[in-house]
XYZ file of C-alpha atoms in Angstrom:
659
model
C 105.701 78.510 153.192
C 104.581 81.898 151.930
C 107.430 84.077 150.618
C 107.763 87.845 150.201
C 110.468 90.014 148.634
C 111.778 92.954 150.658
C 114.180 95.437 149.039
C 116.335 97.758 151.130
C 117.098 101.076 149.420
C 118.449 104.471 150.334
C 121.292 106.939 150.035
C 124.878 105.861 150.699
C 125.968 106.159 154.362
C 122.489 105.717 155.821
C 123.246 102.292 157.344
C 121.488 100.156 154.691
C 123.896 97.244 155.016
C 123.713 97.386 158.819
C 119.912 97.044 158.636
C 120.303 94.218 156.099
C 122.697 92.394 158.450
C 120.417 92.977 161.444
C 117.434 91.487 159.580
C 119.151 88.493 157.976
C 122.073 87.718 160.309
C 124.298 85.034 158.803
C 121.685 83.840 156.300
C 123.262 85.732 153.414
C 124.851 85.071 150.063
C 126.591 87.171 147.426
C 126.262 86.708 143.696
C 126.063 88.898 140.631
C 123.008 90.446 139.033
C 122.099 88.635 135.790
C 124.296 89.829 132.937
C 126.414 92.239 135.003
C 129.239 92.063 137.539
C 127.699 94.235 140.228
C 127.448 92.361 143.527
C 123.999 91.203 144.562
C 123.640 90.775 148.315
C 120.610 88.841 149.488
C 119.470 86.967 152.561
C 116.303 85.990 154.368
C 114.553 85.768 157.712
C 111.408 83.980 158.832
C 108.732 85.898 160.725
C 105.248 84.591 161.613
C 105.575 81.663 159.172
C 106.504 83.906 156.242
C 109.921 83.760 154.595
C 111.039 87.308 153.816
C 113.728 87.344 151.096
C 115.740 90.524 151.597
C 117.788 92.254 148.877
C 120.275 95.007 149.726
C 120.298 97.333 146.711
C 123.304 99.583 145.927
C 122.993 103.068 147.436
C 121.726 105.893 145.246
C 120.482 109.469 145.667
C 118.137 109.660 142.672
C 116.277 107.565 140.114
C 118.718 108.584 137.379
C 121.722 106.239 137.421
C 125.258 107.202 136.500
C 127.363 104.301 137.776
C 126.571 100.649 137.049
C 125.511 99.862 140.618
C 123.117 102.849 140.670
C 121.529 101.653 137.416
C 120.970 98.208 138.952
C 119.183 99.714 141.959
C 117.049 101.972 139.783
C 116.100 99.222 137.298
C 115.023 96.997 140.190
C 112.906 99.760 141.731
C 111.263 100.809 138.486
C 110.412 97.263 137.411
C 108.462 96.741 140.677
C 110.130 93.458 141.669
C 109.523 93.703 145.440
C 106.501 93.355 147.731
C 107.778 96.105 149.998
C 110.534 98.725 150.031
C 112.475 99.687 153.130
C 113.819 103.204 152.573
C 116.639 103.654 155.089
C 116.920 107.320 156.094
C 119.737 108.951 158.043
C 118.347 110.544 161.190
C 121.118 113.152 160.997
C 120.241 114.219 157.437
C 116.560 113.536 156.867
C 116.109 116.104 154.085
C 118.304 114.224 151.612
C 116.583 110.911 152.366
C 113.142 112.498 151.930
C 114.140 113.721 148.461
C 114.699 110.108 147.407
C 111.459 109.092 149.141
C 109.430 111.634 147.141
C 110.824 110.189 143.906
C 109.868 106.670 144.990
C 106.346 107.706 145.986
C 105.706 108.621 142.353
C 106.152 104.893 141.600
C 103.258 103.968 143.929
C 105.464 101.655 145.959
C 104.540 99.891 149.200
C 107.062 101.710 151.412
C 108.275 101.802 155.004
C 110.789 104.473 156.038
C 113.421 103.208 158.467
C 114.675 106.275 160.343
C 118.103 104.927 161.283
C 120.877 106.308 163.529
C 118.304 107.979 165.790
C 120.698 107.661 168.742
C 123.244 109.914 167.006
C 120.480 112.337 166.005
C 119.161 112.538 169.567
C 122.661 113.308 170.864
C 122.599 116.317 168.548
C 119.207 117.370 169.909
C 117.414 116.259 166.725
C 114.041 114.510 166.993
C 110.960 114.320 164.788
C 107.211 114.092 165.242
C 106.809 110.789 163.391
C 103.009 110.800 163.508
C 102.941 114.170 161.774
C 105.564 113.004 159.240
C 103.430 109.945 158.477
C 100.349 112.130 158.021
C 102.112 114.528 155.629
C 103.951 111.897 153.561
C 101.386 109.073 153.874
C 104.026 106.499 154.741
C 104.936 104.546 157.887
C 108.103 105.513 159.813
C 110.023 103.141 162.128
C 112.916 104.260 164.336
C 116.022 102.030 164.494
C 119.601 101.966 165.665
C 120.826 99.287 163.285
C 124.269 98.696 164.780
C 122.693 97.990 168.201
C 119.703 95.955 166.941
C 117.340 98.556 168.442
C 113.968 98.739 166.687
C 114.615 95.729 164.408
C 111.707 93.711 165.846
C 109.405 96.702 165.322
C 110.642 96.929 161.742
C 109.922 93.223 161.150
C 106.414 93.633 162.553
C 105.739 96.643 160.314
C 107.068 94.774 157.249
C 104.678 91.926 158.086
C 101.709 94.317 158.437
C 102.468 96.193 155.201
C 102.785 92.945 153.255
C 99.383 91.863 154.559
C 97.806 95.306 154.040
C 99.658 97.205 151.285
C 99.565 100.996 151.201
C 96.535 102.275 149.307
C 97.191 105.994 149.779
C 100.047 107.818 148.015
C 101.645 111.211 148.505
C 101.183 113.406 145.423
C 103.683 116.229 145.190
C 102.298 119.409 143.622
C 104.853 121.216 141.421
C 102.745 124.328 140.836
C 100.250 125.335 138.168
C 102.604 125.691 135.177
C 104.430 122.381 135.694
C 101.298 120.429 136.659
C 99.646 121.626 133.454
C 102.626 120.367 131.422
C 102.608 117.021 133.277
C 98.946 116.557 132.313
C 99.706 117.360 128.659
C 102.617 114.882 128.621
C 100.377 112.188 130.128
C 97.885 112.793 127.277
C 100.686 112.442 124.716
C 102.109 109.181 126.152
C 98.852 107.464 127.184
C 98.815 105.503 123.904
C 101.945 103.652 125.010
C 101.285 100.501 127.034
C 104.131 100.910 129.527
C 104.308 99.382 132.998
C 105.062 102.637 134.815
C 102.647 105.008 136.535
C 101.829 107.624 133.907
C 102.629 110.571 136.181
C 106.038 109.084 137.059
C 106.821 108.500 133.377
C 105.746 112.062 132.495
C 108.057 113.495 135.180
C 111.065 111.435 134.032
C 110.537 112.572 130.434
C 110.127 116.157 131.636
C 113.502 115.761 133.420
C 115.042 114.712 130.057
C 115.932 111.239 131.320
C 117.258 109.443 128.214
C 116.192 105.990 129.422
C 112.520 107.024 129.450
C 112.724 109.271 126.402
C 113.811 106.213 124.403
C 110.539 104.488 125.344
C 108.524 106.888 123.177
C 109.015 107.725 119.506
C 110.794 110.850 118.301
C 107.673 112.576 117.017
C 106.039 112.376 120.434
C 109.142 113.683 122.171
C 109.271 116.602 119.761
C 105.892 117.743 121.097
C 107.090 117.258 124.688
C 110.305 119.136 123.974
C 108.245 122.141 122.860
C 106.554 122.066 126.280
C 109.950 121.877 128.021
C 111.308 124.836 126.051
C 108.206 126.828 126.976
C 108.628 125.969 130.687
C 112.326 126.845 130.694
C 111.544 130.238 129.177
C 108.897 130.797 131.854
C 111.246 129.899 134.754
C 114.394 131.190 133.024
C 116.385 128.087 134.114
C 116.689 124.380 133.151
C 113.562 122.407 134.025
C 115.594 119.776 135.922
C 116.821 122.498 138.279
C 113.284 123.827 138.738
C 111.985 120.384 139.735
C 114.849 119.818 142.189
C 114.341 123.227 143.816
C 110.598 122.666 144.202
C 111.126 119.231 145.758
C 113.708 120.489 148.238
C 111.473 123.471 149.012
C 108.576 121.329 150.162
C 110.912 118.881 151.912
C 112.525 121.703 153.854
C 109.070 122.816 154.928
C 108.064 119.298 156.021
C 111.261 118.820 158.056
C 110.923 122.242 159.683
C 107.282 121.520 160.574
C 107.998 118.091 162.114
C 111.345 118.813 163.798
C 111.269 118.640 167.580
C 114.311 120.345 169.084
C 117.164 121.701 167.054
C 120.787 120.954 166.410
C 123.126 122.343 169.059
C 124.556 125.375 167.286
C 127.330 126.347 169.717
C 128.855 122.868 169.901
C 131.942 122.415 167.701
C 131.629 118.923 166.294
C 134.439 116.518 167.152
C 133.970 115.003 163.683
C 134.566 118.404 162.056
C 137.768 118.886 164.061
C 139.037 115.421 163.140
C 138.046 115.895 159.475
C 140.138 119.066 159.255
C 143.169 116.933 160.126
C 142.256 113.809 158.126
C 141.439 115.681 154.894
C 144.192 118.291 155.175
C 146.480 118.497 152.123
C 149.566 117.843 154.262
C 148.479 115.725 157.241
C 145.807 113.747 155.333
C 148.175 111.777 153.062
C 150.617 111.152 155.946
C 147.848 109.720 158.124
C 146.547 107.676 155.189
C 149.944 106.050 154.555
C 150.434 105.503 158.278
C 147.075 103.716 158.520
C 147.910 101.580 155.472
C 151.325 100.732 156.975
C 149.702 99.746 160.285
C 147.185 97.551 158.469
C 149.924 95.626 156.670
C 152.041 95.491 159.813
C 149.136 94.005 161.781
C 148.531 91.492 158.982
C 152.153 90.306 159.283
C 152.165 90.298 163.101
C 148.913 88.386 163.611
C 148.742 86.494 160.323
C 152.229 84.937 160.609
C 151.583 82.665 163.625
C 148.289 81.492 162.145
C 150.059 80.653 158.884
C 152.670 78.647 160.789
C 149.921 76.741 162.548
C 148.163 75.924 159.267
C 151.482 74.937 157.690
C 152.089 72.486 160.536
C 148.645 70.927 159.992
C 149.265 70.560 156.236
C 152.686 69.049 156.884
C 151.175 66.450 159.217
C 148.492 65.750 156.638
C 151.150 65.101 153.994
C 153.049 62.778 156.349
C 149.833 60.879 156.994
C 149.383 60.133 153.295
C 153.066 59.253 152.865
C 152.653 56.535 155.511
C 149.374 55.264 154.023
C 148.943 52.163 151.837
C 147.690 54.155 148.856
C 149.291 53.862 145.412
C 152.386 55.976 144.769
C 150.658 58.054 142.098
C 147.655 58.746 144.366
C 149.953 59.860 147.203
C 151.803 62.116 144.750
C 148.515 63.540 143.466
C 147.277 64.316 146.990
C 150.540 65.626 148.450
C 152.317 67.247 145.508
C 149.164 68.303 143.667
C 146.229 69.035 145.959
C 147.852 69.805 149.337
C 150.808 71.768 147.921
C 148.623 73.615 145.411
C 145.349 74.319 147.195
C 147.143 74.441 150.541
C 149.102 77.463 149.349
C 145.837 79.448 149.334
C 144.703 78.121 152.699
C 148.060 79.153 154.191
C 147.422 82.801 153.317
C 143.783 82.769 154.364
C 144.561 84.348 157.786
C 146.164 87.384 156.129
C 143.328 87.742 153.632
C 140.776 87.494 156.454
C 142.709 90.060 158.523
C 142.902 92.482 155.609
C 139.154 92.329 155.016
C 138.531 92.614 158.769
C 140.682 95.742 159.121
C 139.290 97.254 155.911
C 135.740 96.647 157.185
C 136.638 98.573 160.349
C 137.782 101.517 158.234
C 134.512 101.359 156.284
C 132.330 101.069 159.374
C 134.005 103.970 161.179
C 133.609 106.224 158.120
C 137.319 106.616 157.317
C 137.209 105.272 153.729
C 135.148 108.287 152.600
C 137.895 110.525 154.052
C 140.562 108.494 152.223
C 138.789 109.207 148.926
C 138.820 112.947 149.696
C 142.564 112.791 150.455
C 143.262 110.906 147.220
C 141.061 113.145 145.057
C 143.724 115.768 144.274
C 146.392 113.165 143.404
C 143.942 111.124 141.352
C 142.912 114.153 139.300
C 146.583 114.988 138.647
C 147.076 111.568 137.073
C 143.707 111.741 135.293
C 141.386 109.758 137.565
C 138.440 110.224 139.905
C 139.098 110.418 143.671
C 136.907 107.343 144.195
C 139.496 105.311 142.244
C 141.571 105.236 145.429
C 139.042 102.956 147.131
C 139.319 99.905 144.796
C 143.052 100.603 144.385
C 143.534 100.254 148.148
C 141.510 97.046 148.093
C 143.913 95.771 145.411
C 146.605 95.283 148.061
C 144.440 92.527 149.523
C 143.222 90.878 146.331
C 142.918 92.227 142.793
C 139.640 90.345 142.160
C 137.320 92.242 144.567
C 139.316 95.422 143.868
C 138.466 95.352 140.154
C 134.872 94.476 141.007
C 134.955 97.560 143.247
C 135.410 99.832 140.195
C 131.633 99.651 139.769
C 131.423 102.665 142.133
C 133.010 104.794 139.384
C 130.600 106.694 137.134
C 132.862 107.383 134.139
C 133.898 104.703 131.621
C 137.395 106.204 131.433
C 137.867 106.063 135.217
C 136.694 102.462 135.360
C 138.997 101.276 132.548
C 142.096 103.119 133.773
C 141.600 102.063 137.382
C 141.037 98.433 136.324
C 144.214 98.477 134.224
C 146.283 99.880 137.117
C 144.950 97.605 139.890
C 146.891 94.459 138.784
C 150.107 96.399 139.540
C 148.993 96.804 143.171
C 150.839 94.026 144.981
C 148.122 91.657 146.181
C 148.586 89.348 149.168
C 149.062 86.357 146.827
C 152.375 87.847 145.644
C 153.602 88.177 149.202
C 154.785 84.522 149.475
C 157.116 85.135 146.521
C 158.635 88.177 148.260
C 158.904 86.385 151.595
C 160.630 83.403 150.001
C 163.285 85.390 148.119
C 163.896 88.076 150.750
C 164.388 85.402 153.426
C 167.145 83.878 151.279
C 168.862 86.894 149.666
C 167.922 89.960 151.753
C 167.674 88.763 155.355
C 168.999 92.020 156.824
C 166.709 94.293 154.777
C 163.632 92.138 154.272
C 161.088 94.836 155.206
C 162.698 97.562 153.062
C 162.908 95.295 150.013
C 159.254 94.251 150.286
C 158.159 97.882 150.818
C 160.136 98.920 147.720
C 158.213 96.370 145.639
C 154.854 97.661 146.878
C 155.938 101.217 146.101
C 157.274 100.227 142.677
C 153.917 98.632 141.806
C 152.134 101.896 142.679
C 154.558 103.878 140.492
C 154.035 101.528 137.524
C 150.260 101.740 138.034
C 150.433 105.561 137.919
C 152.704 105.413 134.848
C 150.195 103.143 133.089
C 147.328 105.516 133.903
C 149.267 108.498 132.499
C 150.159 106.674 129.284
C 146.745 105.173 128.537
C 144.867 108.219 129.835
C 146.749 110.691 127.651
C 146.881 108.539 124.508
C 143.633 106.549 124.403
C 141.170 107.892 126.978
C 141.079 111.682 127.121
C 137.611 112.375 128.543
C 137.534 114.650 131.589
C 137.153 112.962 134.984
C 134.121 113.969 136.998
C 134.674 115.911 140.234
C 134.473 113.935 143.460
C 131.104 114.352 145.149
C 130.955 112.280 148.324
C 129.008 112.639 151.532
C 131.177 112.304 154.630
C 129.382 110.059 157.121
C 129.771 110.795 160.817
C 132.506 108.879 162.623
C 131.055 105.844 164.368
C 132.278 103.262 166.839
C 132.583 100.069 164.772
C 129.786 97.541 165.207
C 131.638 94.246 165.570
C 128.838 91.927 164.500
C 128.433 93.871 161.272
C 132.207 93.860 160.670
C 132.512 90.105 161.242
C 129.614 89.375 158.877
C 131.137 91.623 156.178
C 134.600 90.099 156.675
C 133.382 86.518 156.509
C 131.176 87.225 153.482
C 134.101 88.729 151.541
C 136.543 86.006 152.618
C 134.109 83.255 151.664
C 133.565 84.870 148.278
C 137.322 85.111 147.725
C 137.807 81.428 148.615
C 135.017 80.392 146.283
C 136.586 82.343 143.400
C 140.252 81.622 143.988
C 140.010 78.119 145.442
C 138.428 76.615 142.346
C 141.019 78.092 140.000
C 143.944 77.109 142.214
C 142.621 73.565 142.552
C 142.463 73.170 138.766
C 145.893 74.800 138.378
C 147.428 72.488 140.977
C 146.067 69.414 139.189
C 147.436 70.612 135.842
C 150.826 71.311 137.457
C 150.907 67.812 138.935
C 149.949 66.127 135.651
C 152.657 68.005 133.726
C 155.228 67.196 136.424
C 154.296 63.496 136.682
C 154.037 62.487 133.024
C 155.371 60.985 130.807
C 158.090 59.804 133.238
C 156.644 59.205 136.763
C 160.061 58.154 138.039
C 161.457 61.615 137.278
C 158.734 63.733 138.910
C 159.262 67.425 138.168
C 162.170 66.658 135.840
C 163.156 68.255 132.542
C 162.138 65.109 130.632
C 158.496 65.519 131.679
C 155.986 67.865 130.082
C 156.673 70.573 132.641
C 160.395 70.579 131.802
C 159.725 70.787 128.073
C 157.313 73.691 128.629
C 159.854 75.526 130.780
C 162.669 74.978 128.308
C 160.533 76.541 125.581
C 159.856 79.757 127.494
C 163.076 80.193 129.514
C 165.179 81.936 126.770
C 162.844 84.961 127.039
C 164.194 85.614 130.549
C 167.894 85.164 129.785
C 168.551 88.921 129.927
C 166.589 89.177 133.194
C 169.007 86.836 134.969
C 166.715 83.830 135.437
C 166.809 82.077 132.077
C 166.431 78.526 133.435
C 163.361 76.390 132.783
C 162.144 76.083 136.396
C 161.735 79.879 136.654
C 159.766 79.941 133.388
C 157.424 77.214 134.619
C 156.926 78.990 137.956
C 155.891 82.190 136.160
C 153.521 80.276 133.868
C 151.729 78.679 136.803
C 151.740 82.016 138.578
C 149.160 83.024 135.963
C 146.763 80.523 137.552
C 147.490 81.849 141.033
C 150.507 83.825 142.225
C 150.956 81.483 145.198
C 151.773 78.708 142.712
C 155.067 80.478 141.890
C 156.337 79.335 145.278
C 154.452 76.044 145.020
C 156.116 75.287 141.677
C 159.616 75.840 143.062
C 158.715 73.654 146.051
C 157.399 70.910 143.777
C 160.418 70.975 141.472
C 163.224 71.492 144.014
C 161.678 70.021 147.162
C 160.628 72.111 150.162
C 163.399 70.767 152.369
C 166.274 72.079 150.198
C 164.494 75.047 148.620
C 166.701 77.789 150.125
C 169.973 76.092 149.177
C 168.817 75.248 145.650
C 167.496 78.730 144.875
C 170.800 80.213 146.121
C 172.516 78.250 143.348
C 170.150 79.380 140.596
C 169.707 83.018 141.672
C 171.914 85.904 142.749
C 170.549 88.811 144.856
C 170.236 90.914 141.671
C 168.428 88.246 139.630
C 166.244 87.429 142.660
C 165.051 91.050 142.830
C 164.538 91.057 139.046
C 162.427 87.897 139.407
C 160.320 89.587 142.110
C 159.794 92.579 139.780
C 158.565 90.204 137.097
C 156.279 88.438 139.602
C 154.897 91.818 140.653
C 154.187 93.235 137.197
C 153.455 90.462 134.717
C 150.026 88.979 133.921
C 147.610 88.827 136.868
C 146.078 85.540 137.989
C 143.335 83.799 136.010
C 140.604 84.963 138.404
C 141.685 88.584 137.841
C 141.722 88.025 134.078
C 138.120 86.751 134.143
C 136.946 89.674 136.274
C 138.750 92.158 134.003
C 137.054 90.622 130.974
C 133.612 91.002 132.525
C 134.221 94.500 133.897
C 135.966 96.297 131.001
C 135.551 93.939 128.023
C 137.898 91.620 126.173
C 139.641 94.368 124.165
C 140.888 96.347 127.168
C 141.621 93.130 129.072
C 143.951 91.895 126.325
C 145.595 95.322 126.117
C 146.110 95.202 129.894
C 147.603 91.696 129.767
C 150.042 92.377 126.937
C 151.049 95.659 128.581
C 151.759 93.929 131.904
C 153.822 91.206 130.196
C 155.855 93.764 128.285
C 156.449 96.149 131.173
C 157.258 93.293 133.592
C 159.851 91.866 131.221
C 161.248 95.330 130.383
C 161.761 96.462 133.993
C 163.217 93.116 135.086
C 165.733 93.298 132.203
C 166.571 96.966 132.922
C 167.093 96.252 136.632
C 169.226 93.146 136.114
C 171.393 94.588 133.352
C 171.864 97.952 135.116
C 172.875 96.540 138.507
C 174.993 93.781 136.946
C 176.906 96.480 135.054
C 177.249 98.733 138.126
C 178.490 95.898 140.337
C 180.770 94.488 137.652
C 178.909 91.162 137.665
């Protein structure tokens, strides 16, 4: 079967991912681009016996990348890896999308413009003469409403046609006599270089002082070009980059004005603007943000709890089935104590993870997350970070792994490192079983308050870490927050379910493998060398725990079982509970822990579980995102600060209570 590559590009908040989902449906997968950790979303659809492989590129406004995901999109576009480009344009803000289109036309790409969200534009009285637009820009336009599947079949048909008959005519933007003369001179200078870019495009990027393209020519050649740039800047009395931008927007404004049918309703006060005044207000904004976050976690507990109980019942019956089977004792132990208890601990919390991603996808689809970044911007700058850092930090409450991967949206190296270091202190859902176990035993009357205090304490420690590392090691200035607020939209449920399932599946693939290996190691150490004393001090697990337990003597839990639980919590935080269950038995767990712990030492243990080394999956992601040096610094810092605060808490409250 014939195959074609289709790349979807465009500005953020134009509905790129919605169009991607509408084209590919459930035939999607997520991986990483070769050599980097930026997510690569791809899928396919079959149309008229051709398999169209679709790639959803990260959103960008220009062909000069700042953040890692923008660089990926730009590299892909420049290296001409697709048969056709779908440029998704926002029907409510066509001018900005056309700016990006003009840049792409210089690359001589085979392009279709998908004018998306036309329903919202029409409600505002905005419509365009598409035939005239196509004539002026020499590119095909297709109208769609991605979240309602309107126009998708027309888009598929146009993709098919353009792949069969590629565009042969390209829009050439005229920058005026002075600049065009300089472009021609630069082309003459660089024509000796055998580069795979259109010469005019390359000349423009060098004229814009783009370092990536300047590095493709030798210094002597750039010296000649720099003389031309200096001459131009004297002529225009402003930086050449600004001149080029102004000229592009000038012609774009003219094209939009010429093709616009109807006009935006001027007397109507936008509902979105009214709501935004409340949501981004310095006082009401943070209150609403925390209320929304509280409701999200509350809904996770309310709806996730019954599903967990149901899954727990299934796992319990599964264990009973193997107990009654004729299998060997060691095989039954491996399956029940190792695989079901270990891997099952992840499956038990799958409903809450799924619910978190589902609710977070709703916030994304409605446009609220952009408002949350605006609200967090002032606080983030006070502690030395970019406002966008709030977005992956919020995601950290679900799982630290995708949260740290989410730091790719940050442009500055400092912001990415500091945010990545602070995220492991955000209490992920995998730590929740530890809190639920101990609060149900020692703090039954104040369970909610105790758990909330731990979440809050993690945020405080994260902020403290940012202040320390930011002021001592990373002093570069954070960039201001520049973010386009998308219009509020009614969530499109198909899109949300696809996004939720994709993220949940990716989490299971990452975490499930590590937990499975960790559970097997835990079982082996508990079973040998004395199978008759499973989970006893005479086995490897007991010897390991006895070696590490003295470290935690001053924290109030200096017994070997606690040390082992914390060690296996490095594999996956759920294994902290699983280890106690394996060693003490699930039936008598509450009574046994009441003997080993007091309320004070139990809270100290939860502090340690909150702050010390993140799970192995988080470690691997940290290593790939910020490098081994900063990862090791982060790990040693978390170990130290976890131990320190657990000791301070236990010793202080023991002294105050006379214990």
